[in-house]
PDB file of C-alpha atoms in Angstrom:
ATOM      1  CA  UNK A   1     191.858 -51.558  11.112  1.00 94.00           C
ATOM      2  CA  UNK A   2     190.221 -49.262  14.078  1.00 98.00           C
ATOM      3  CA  UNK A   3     188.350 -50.934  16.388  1.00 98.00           C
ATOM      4  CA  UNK A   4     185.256 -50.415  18.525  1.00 98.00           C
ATOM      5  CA  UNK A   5     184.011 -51.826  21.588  1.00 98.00           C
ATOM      6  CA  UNK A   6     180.676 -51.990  22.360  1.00 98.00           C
ATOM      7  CA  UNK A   7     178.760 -52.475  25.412  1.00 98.00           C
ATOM      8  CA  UNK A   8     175.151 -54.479  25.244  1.00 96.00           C
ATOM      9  CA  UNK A   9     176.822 -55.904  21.645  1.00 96.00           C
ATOM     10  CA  UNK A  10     174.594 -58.780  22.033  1.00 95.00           C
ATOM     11  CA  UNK A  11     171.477 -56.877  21.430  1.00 92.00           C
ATOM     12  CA  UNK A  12     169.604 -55.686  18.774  1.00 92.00           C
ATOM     13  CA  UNK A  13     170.992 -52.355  18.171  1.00 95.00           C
ATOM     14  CA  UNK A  14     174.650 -53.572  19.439  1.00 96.00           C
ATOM     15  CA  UNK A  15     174.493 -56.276  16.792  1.00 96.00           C
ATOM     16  CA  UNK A  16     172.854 -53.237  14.348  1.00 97.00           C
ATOM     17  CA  UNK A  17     175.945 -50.648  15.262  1.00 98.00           C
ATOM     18  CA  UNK A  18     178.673 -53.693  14.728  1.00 98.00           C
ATOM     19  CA  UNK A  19     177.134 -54.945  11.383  1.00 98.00           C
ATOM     20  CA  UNK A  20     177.138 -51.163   9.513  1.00 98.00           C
ATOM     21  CA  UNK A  21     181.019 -50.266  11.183  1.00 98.00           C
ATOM     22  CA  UNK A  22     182.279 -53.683  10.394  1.00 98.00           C
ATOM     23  CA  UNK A  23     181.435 -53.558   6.601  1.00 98.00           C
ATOM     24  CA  UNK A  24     183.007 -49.822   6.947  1.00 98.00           C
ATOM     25  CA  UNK A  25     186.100 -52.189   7.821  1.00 98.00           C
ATOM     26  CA  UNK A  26     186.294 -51.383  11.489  1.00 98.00           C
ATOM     27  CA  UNK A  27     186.797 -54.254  14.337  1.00 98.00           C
ATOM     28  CA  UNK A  28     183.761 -54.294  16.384  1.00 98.00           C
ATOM     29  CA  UNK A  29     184.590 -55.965  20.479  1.00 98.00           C
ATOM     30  CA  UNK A  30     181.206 -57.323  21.566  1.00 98.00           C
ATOM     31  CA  UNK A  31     180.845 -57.386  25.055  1.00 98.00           C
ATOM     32  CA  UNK A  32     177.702 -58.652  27.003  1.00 97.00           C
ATOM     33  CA  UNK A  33     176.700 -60.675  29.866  1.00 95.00           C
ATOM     34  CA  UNK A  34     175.497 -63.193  27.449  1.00 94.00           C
ATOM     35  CA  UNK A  35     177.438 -63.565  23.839  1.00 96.00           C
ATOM     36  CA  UNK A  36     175.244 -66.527  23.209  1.00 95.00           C
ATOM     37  CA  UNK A  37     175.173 -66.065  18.901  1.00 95.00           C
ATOM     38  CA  UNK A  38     177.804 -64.182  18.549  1.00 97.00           C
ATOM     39  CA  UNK A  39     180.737 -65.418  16.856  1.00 95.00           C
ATOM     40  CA  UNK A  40     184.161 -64.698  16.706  1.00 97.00           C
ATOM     41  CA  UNK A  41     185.590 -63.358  13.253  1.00 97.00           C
ATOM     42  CA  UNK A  42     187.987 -61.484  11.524  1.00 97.00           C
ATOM     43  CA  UNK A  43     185.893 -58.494  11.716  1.00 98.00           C
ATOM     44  CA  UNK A  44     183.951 -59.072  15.108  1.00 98.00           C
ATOM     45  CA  UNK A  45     185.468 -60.461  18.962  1.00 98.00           C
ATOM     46  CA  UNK A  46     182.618 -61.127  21.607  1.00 98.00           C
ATOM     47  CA  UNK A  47     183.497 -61.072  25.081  1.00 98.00           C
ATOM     48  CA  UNK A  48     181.785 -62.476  27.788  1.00 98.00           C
ATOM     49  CA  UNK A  49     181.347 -60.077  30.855  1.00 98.00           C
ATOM     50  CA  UNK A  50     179.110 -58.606  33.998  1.00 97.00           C
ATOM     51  CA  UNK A  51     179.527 -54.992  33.300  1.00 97.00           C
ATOM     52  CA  UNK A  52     178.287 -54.063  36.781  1.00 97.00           C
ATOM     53  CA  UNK A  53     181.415 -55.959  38.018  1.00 98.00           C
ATOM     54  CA  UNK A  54     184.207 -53.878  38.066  1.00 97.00           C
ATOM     55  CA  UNK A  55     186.673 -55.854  38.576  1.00 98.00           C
ATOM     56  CA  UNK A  56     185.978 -58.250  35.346  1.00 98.00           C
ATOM     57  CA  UNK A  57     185.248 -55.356  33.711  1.00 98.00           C
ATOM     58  CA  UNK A  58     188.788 -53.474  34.196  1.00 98.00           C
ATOM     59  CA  UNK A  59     190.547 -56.908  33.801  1.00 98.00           C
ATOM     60  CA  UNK A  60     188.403 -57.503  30.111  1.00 98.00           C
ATOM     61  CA  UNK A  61     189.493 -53.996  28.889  1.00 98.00           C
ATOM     62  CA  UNK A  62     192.929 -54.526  29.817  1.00 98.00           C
ATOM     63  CA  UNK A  63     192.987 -57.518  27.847  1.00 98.00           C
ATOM     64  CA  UNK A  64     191.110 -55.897  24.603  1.00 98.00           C
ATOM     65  CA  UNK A  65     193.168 -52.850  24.814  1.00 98.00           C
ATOM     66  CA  UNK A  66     195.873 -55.301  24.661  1.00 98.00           C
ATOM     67  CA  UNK A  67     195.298 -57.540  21.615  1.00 98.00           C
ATOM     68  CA  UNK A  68     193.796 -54.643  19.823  1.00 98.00           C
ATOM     69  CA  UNK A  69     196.216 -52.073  17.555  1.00 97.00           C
ATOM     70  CA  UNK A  70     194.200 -49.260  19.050  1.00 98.00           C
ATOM     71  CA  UNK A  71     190.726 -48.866  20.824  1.00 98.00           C
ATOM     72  CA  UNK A  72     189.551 -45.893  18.561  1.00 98.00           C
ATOM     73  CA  UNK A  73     185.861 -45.774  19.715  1.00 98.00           C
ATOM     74  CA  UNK A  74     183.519 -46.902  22.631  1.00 98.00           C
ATOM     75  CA  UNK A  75     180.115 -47.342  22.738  1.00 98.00           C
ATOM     76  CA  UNK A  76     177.779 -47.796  26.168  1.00 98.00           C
ATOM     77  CA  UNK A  77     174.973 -49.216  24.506  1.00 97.00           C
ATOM     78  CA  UNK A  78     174.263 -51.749  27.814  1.00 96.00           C
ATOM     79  CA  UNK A  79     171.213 -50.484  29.444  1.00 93.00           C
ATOM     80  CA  UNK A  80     167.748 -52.132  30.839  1.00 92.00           C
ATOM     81  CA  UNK A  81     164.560 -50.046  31.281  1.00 87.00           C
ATOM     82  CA  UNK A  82     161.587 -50.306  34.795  1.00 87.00           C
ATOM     83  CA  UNK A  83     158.033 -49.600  33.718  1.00 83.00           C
ATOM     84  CA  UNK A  84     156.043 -48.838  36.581  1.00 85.00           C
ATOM     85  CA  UNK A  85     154.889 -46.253  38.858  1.00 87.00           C
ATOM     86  CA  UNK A  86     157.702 -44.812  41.755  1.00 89.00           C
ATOM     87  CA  UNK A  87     155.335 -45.577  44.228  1.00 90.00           C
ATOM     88  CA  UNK A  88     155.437 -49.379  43.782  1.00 86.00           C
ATOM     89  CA  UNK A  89     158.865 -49.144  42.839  1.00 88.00           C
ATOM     90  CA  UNK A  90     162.124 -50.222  45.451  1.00 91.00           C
ATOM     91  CA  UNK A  91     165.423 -48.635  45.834  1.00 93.00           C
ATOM     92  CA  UNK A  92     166.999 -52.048  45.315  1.00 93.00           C
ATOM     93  CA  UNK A  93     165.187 -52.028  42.321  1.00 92.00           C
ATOM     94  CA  UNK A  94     166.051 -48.092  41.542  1.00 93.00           C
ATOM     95  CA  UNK A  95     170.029 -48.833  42.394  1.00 95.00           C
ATOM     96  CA  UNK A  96     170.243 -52.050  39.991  1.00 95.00           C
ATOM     97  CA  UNK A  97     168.946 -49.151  36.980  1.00 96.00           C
ATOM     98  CA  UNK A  98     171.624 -47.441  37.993  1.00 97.00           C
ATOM     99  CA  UNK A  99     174.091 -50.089  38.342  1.00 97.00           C
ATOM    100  CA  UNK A 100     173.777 -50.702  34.647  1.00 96.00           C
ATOM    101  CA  UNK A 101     172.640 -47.692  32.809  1.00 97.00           C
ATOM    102  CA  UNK A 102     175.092 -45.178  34.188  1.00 98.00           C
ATOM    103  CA  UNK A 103     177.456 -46.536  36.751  1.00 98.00           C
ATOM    104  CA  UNK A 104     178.711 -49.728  34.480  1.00 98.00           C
ATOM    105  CA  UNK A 105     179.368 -47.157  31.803  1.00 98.00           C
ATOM    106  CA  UNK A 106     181.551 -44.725  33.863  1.00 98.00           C
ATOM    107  CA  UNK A 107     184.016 -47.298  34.896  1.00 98.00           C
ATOM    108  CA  UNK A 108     184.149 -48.497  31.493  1.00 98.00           C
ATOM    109  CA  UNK A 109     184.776 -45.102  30.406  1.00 98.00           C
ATOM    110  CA  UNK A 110     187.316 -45.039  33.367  1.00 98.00           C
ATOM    111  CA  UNK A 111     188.758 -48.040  31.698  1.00 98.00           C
ATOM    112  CA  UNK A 112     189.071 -46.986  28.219  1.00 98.00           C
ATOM    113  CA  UNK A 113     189.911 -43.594  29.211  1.00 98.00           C
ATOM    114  CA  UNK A 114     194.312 -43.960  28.320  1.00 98.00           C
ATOM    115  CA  UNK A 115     193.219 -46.255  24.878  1.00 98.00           C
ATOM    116  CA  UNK A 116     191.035 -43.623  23.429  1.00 98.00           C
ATOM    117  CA  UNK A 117     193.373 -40.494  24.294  1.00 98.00           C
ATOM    118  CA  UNK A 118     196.272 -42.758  22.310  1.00 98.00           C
ATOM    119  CA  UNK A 119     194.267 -42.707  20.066  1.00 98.00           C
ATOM    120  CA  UNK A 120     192.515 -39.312  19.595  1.00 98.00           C
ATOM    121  CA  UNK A 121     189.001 -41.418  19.173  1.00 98.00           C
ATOM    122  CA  UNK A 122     185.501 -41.208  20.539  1.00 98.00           C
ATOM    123  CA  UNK A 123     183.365 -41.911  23.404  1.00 98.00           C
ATOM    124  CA  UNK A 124     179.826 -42.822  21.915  1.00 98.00           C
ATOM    125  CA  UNK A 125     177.048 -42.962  25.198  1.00 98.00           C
ATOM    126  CA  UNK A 126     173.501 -44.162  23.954  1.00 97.00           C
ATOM    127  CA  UNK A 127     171.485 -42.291  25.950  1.00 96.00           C
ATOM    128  CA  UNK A 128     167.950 -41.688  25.098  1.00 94.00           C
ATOM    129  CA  UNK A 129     164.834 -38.777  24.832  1.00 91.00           C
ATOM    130  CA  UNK A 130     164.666 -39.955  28.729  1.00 90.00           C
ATOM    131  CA  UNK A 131     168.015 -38.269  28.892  1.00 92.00           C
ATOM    132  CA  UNK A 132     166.802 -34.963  28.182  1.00 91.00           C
ATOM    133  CA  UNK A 133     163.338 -35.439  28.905  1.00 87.00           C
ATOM    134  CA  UNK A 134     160.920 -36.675  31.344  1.00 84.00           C
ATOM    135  CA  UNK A 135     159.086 -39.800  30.539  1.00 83.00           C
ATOM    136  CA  UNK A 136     155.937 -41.626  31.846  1.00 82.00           C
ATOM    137  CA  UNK A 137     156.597 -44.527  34.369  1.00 84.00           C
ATOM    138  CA  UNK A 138     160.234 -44.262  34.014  1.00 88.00           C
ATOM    139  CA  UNK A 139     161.359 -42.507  36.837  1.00 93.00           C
ATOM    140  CA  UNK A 140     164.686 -44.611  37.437  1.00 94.00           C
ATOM    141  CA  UNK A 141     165.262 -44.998  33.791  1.00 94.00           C
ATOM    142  CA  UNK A 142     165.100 -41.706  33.276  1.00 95.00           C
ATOM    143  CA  UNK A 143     167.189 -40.684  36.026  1.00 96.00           C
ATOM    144  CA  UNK A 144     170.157 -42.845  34.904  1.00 97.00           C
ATOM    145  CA  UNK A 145     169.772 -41.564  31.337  1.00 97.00           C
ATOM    146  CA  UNK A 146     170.062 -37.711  32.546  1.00 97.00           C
ATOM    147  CA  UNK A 147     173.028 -38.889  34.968  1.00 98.00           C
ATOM    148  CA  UNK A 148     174.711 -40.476  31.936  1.00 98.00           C
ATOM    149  CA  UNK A 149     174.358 -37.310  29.747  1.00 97.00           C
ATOM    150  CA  UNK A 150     175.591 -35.461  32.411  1.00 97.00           C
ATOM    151  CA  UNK A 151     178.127 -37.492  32.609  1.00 98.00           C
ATOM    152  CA  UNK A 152     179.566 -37.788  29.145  1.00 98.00           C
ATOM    153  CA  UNK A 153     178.681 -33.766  28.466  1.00 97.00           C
ATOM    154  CA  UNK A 154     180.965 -32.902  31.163  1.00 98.00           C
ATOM    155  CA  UNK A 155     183.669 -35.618  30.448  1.00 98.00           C
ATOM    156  CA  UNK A 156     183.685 -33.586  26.675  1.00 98.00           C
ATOM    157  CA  UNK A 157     185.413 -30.535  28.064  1.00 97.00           C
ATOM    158  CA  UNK A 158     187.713 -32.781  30.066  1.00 98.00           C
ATOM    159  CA  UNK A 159     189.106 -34.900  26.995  1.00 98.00           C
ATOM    160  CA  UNK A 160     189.209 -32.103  24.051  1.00 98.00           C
ATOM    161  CA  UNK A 161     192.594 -31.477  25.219  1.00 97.00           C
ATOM    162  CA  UNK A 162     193.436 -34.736  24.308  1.00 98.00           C
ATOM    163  CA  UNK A 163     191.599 -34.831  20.887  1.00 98.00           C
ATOM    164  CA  UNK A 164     189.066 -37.014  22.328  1.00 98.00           C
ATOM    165  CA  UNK A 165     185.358 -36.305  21.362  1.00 98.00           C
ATOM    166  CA  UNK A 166     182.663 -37.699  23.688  1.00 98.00           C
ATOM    167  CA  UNK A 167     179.103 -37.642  21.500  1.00 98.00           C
ATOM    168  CA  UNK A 168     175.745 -38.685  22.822  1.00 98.00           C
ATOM    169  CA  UNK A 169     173.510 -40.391  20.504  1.00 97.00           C
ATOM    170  CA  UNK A 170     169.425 -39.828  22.225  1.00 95.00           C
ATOM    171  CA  UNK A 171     166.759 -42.560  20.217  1.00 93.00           C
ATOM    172  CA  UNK A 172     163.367 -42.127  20.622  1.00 84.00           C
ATOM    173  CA  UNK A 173     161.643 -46.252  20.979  1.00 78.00           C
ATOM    174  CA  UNK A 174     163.856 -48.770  19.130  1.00 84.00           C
ATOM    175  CA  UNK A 175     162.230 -52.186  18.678  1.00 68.00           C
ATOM    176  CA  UNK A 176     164.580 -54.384  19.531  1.00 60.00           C
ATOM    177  CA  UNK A 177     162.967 -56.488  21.768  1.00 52.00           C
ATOM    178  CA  UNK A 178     159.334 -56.347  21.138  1.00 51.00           C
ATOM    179  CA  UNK A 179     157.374 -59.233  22.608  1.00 52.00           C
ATOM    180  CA  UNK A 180     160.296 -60.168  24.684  1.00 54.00           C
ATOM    181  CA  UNK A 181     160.734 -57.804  28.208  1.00 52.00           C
ATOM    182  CA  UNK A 182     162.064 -60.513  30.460  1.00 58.00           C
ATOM    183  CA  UNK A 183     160.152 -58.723  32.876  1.00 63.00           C
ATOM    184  CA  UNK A 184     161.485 -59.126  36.394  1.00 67.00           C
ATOM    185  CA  UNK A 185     159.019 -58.898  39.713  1.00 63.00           C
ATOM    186  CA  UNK A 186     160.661 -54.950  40.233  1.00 63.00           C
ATOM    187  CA  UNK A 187     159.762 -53.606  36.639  1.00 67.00           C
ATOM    188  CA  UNK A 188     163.051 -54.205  34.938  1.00 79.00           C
ATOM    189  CA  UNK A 189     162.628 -55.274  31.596  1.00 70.00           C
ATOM    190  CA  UNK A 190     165.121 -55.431  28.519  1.00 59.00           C
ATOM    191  CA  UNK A 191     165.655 -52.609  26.236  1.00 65.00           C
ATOM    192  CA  UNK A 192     162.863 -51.988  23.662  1.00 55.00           C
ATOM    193  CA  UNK A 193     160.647 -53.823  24.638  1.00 48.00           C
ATOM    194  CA  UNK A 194     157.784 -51.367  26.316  1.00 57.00           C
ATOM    195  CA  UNK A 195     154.894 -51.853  24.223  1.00 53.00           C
ATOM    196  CA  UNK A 196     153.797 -48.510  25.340  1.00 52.00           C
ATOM    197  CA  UNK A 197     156.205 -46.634  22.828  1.00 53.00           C
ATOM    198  CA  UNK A 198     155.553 -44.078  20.125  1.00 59.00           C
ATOM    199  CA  UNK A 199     156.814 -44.535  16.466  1.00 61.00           C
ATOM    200  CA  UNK A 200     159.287 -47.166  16.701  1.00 77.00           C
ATOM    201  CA  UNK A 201     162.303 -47.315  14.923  1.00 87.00           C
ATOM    202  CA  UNK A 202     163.863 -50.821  13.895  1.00 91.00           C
ATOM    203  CA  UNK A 203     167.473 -50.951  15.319  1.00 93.00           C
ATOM    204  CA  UNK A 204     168.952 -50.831  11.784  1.00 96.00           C
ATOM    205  CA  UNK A 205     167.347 -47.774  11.185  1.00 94.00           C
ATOM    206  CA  UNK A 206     168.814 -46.257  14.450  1.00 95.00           C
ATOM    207  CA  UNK A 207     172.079 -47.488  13.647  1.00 97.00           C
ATOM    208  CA  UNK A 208     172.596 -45.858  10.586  1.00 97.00           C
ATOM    209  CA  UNK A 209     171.082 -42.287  12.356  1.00 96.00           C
ATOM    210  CA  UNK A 210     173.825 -42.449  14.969  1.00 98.00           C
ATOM    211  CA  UNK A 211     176.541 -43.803  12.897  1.00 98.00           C
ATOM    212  CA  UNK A 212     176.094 -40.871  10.471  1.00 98.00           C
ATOM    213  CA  UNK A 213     176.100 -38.281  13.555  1.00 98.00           C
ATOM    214  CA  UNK A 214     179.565 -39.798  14.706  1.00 98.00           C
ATOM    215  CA  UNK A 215     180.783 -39.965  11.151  1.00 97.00           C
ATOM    216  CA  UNK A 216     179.948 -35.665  10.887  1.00 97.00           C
ATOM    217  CA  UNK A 217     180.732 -35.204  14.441  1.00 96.00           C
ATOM    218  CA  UNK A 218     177.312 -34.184  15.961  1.00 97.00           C
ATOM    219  CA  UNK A 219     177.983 -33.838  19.772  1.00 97.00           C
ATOM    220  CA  UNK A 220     174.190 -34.520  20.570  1.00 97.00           C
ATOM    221  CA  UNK A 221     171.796 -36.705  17.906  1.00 96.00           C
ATOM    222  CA  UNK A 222     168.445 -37.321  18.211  1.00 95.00           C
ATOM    223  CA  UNK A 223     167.889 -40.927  16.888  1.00 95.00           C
ATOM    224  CA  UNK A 224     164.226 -40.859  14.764  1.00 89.00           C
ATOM    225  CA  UNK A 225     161.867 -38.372  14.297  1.00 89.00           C
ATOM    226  CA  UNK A 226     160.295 -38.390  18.526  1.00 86.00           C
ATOM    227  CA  UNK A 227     163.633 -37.818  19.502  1.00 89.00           C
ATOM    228  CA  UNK A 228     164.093 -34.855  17.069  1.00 90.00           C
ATOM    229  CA  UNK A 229     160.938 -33.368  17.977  1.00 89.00           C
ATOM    230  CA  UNK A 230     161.290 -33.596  21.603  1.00 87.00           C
ATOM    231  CA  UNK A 231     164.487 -32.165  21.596  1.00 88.00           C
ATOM    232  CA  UNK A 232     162.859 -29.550  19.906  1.00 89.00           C
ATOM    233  CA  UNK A 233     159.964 -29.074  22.009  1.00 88.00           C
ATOM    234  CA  UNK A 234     161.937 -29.166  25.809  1.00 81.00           C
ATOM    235  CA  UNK A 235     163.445 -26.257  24.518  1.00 81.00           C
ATOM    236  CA  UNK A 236     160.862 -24.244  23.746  1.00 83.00           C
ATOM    237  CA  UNK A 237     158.249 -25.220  26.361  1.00 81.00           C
ATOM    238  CA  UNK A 238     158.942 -28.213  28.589  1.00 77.00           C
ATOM    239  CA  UNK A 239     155.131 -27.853  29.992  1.00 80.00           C
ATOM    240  CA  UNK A 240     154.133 -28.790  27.053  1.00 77.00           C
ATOM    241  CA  UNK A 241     156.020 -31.353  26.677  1.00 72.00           C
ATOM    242  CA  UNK A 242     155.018 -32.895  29.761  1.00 74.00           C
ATOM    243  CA  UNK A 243     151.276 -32.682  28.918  1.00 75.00           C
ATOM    244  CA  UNK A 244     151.836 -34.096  25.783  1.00 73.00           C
ATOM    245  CA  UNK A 245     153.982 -36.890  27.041  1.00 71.00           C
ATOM    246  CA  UNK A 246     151.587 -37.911  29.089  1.00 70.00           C
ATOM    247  CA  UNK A 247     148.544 -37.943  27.002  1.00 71.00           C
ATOM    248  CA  UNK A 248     150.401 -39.830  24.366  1.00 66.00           C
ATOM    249  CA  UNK A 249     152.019 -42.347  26.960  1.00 62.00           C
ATOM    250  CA  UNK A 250     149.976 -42.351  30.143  1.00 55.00           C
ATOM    251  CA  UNK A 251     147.268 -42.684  28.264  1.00 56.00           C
ATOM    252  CA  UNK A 252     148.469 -46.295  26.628  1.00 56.00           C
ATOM    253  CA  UNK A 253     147.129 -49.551  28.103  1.00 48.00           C
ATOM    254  CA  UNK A 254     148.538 -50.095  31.781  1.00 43.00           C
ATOM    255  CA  UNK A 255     152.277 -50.509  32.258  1.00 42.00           C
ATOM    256  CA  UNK A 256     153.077 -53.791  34.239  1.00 39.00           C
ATOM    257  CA  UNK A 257     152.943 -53.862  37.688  1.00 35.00           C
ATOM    258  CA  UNK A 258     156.233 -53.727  39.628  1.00 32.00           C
ATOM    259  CA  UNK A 259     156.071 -56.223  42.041  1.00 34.00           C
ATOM    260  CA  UNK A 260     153.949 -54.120  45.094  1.00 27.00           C
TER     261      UNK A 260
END
């Protein structure tokens, strides 16, 4: 039985991505801050941890990478989003994106790194269209998404040698937590949860888009039909991009204040 280990598995489209590889028969490691609901099963292990720590971190993946056959995928899927302008935004506020969205994902890659060249498997980064693109009162979200694409595109050439494939899976606005931001006085709010999006996708739906990317080995999919036509757009004319972006974003009701 492979097995995957997921990052954010607690959430909606960590719960989505387990539920469609574990009735392909895979092994799906769950590992959040809070594995409240989860439970343990032939198919499924949840595993309490704080990412941003790195020492509980390297000690958890020792321990997986240990009880498990092989660790033939990864997925960073843990990520938070801040809504709100940069100029009532903090740095403490800017570093804590950061923290989570890119920084807790490079040492887990760092931790997984031996596991997944054992076994020749994949490196699966949920990034986002703020990856590639610029977006609205985002700037720290978006900054951590480009520095995690960055990331992972450069780790690819690294780890081909070792038949490892690092993908990068970009969604558009998936509603998983719609009605629920747990808004914090800097901006930070959970993932999907803006209620400024465009054409949501339910987390089931974006779980089957990236799953059948990994499955035909697309190094870069767009998750829903934004994504794909952004992508498509910043290539041909990121100025209009950016005036579209904002007209269909800024132009929304007012994103929450962040605390100034």
């Amino acid at each position: 039985m492979k097995t995957a280990v997921i990052s954010g598995g607690n959430g909606g489209l960590g719960r989505a991505l387990a539920a469609q590889l574990e009735a392909q028969g895979w092994h799906c490691v769950l590992m959040d801050i809070d594995i409240r609901g989860l439970e343990t099963s032939p198919s499924r292990t949840p595993v309490a941890v704080d990412l941003t720590d790195v020492v509980a971190l390297t000690q958890a993946a020792a321990q997986i990478t240990a009880a498990r056959p092989s660790i033939d995928m990864v997925i960073y899927n843990a990520g938070v989003s801040q809504i709100g302008m940069f100029a009532q935004a903090d740095m403490p506020s800017h570093r804590r994106v950061f923290e989570i969205n890119y920084f807790a994902a490079v040492a887990m890659a760092q931790a997984f790194l031996g596991p997944l060249r054992d076994s020749q498997g994949t490196h699966l980064a949920i990034s986002s269209v703020a990856g590639f693109a610029p977006l609205h009162g985002r700037t720290a979200y978006a900054a951590s998404k480009h520095a995690l694409q960055g990331f992972f595109t450069s780790l690819r050439s690294e780890e081909a040698a070792y038949g490892v494939r690092c993908l990068i899976a970009a969604p558009s606005f998936v509603a998983t937590n719609i009605g629920n931001p747990e808004i914090t006085d800097d901006g930070i709010v959970r993932p999907g949860s803006a209620a400024d999006g465009i054409d949501y996708m339910s987390p089931q739906a974006a779980a089957s888009v990236i799953l059948s990317g990994v499955e035909k080995g697309r190094e870069f999919i767009p998750v829903g039909r934004v994504a794909r036509l952004a992508a498509l757009i910043m290539r041909a004319s990121p100025g209009l991009y950016q005036r579209l972006m904002r007209r269909n974003i800024a132009a929304q009701k007012p994103t929450p204040d962040t605390g100034s």
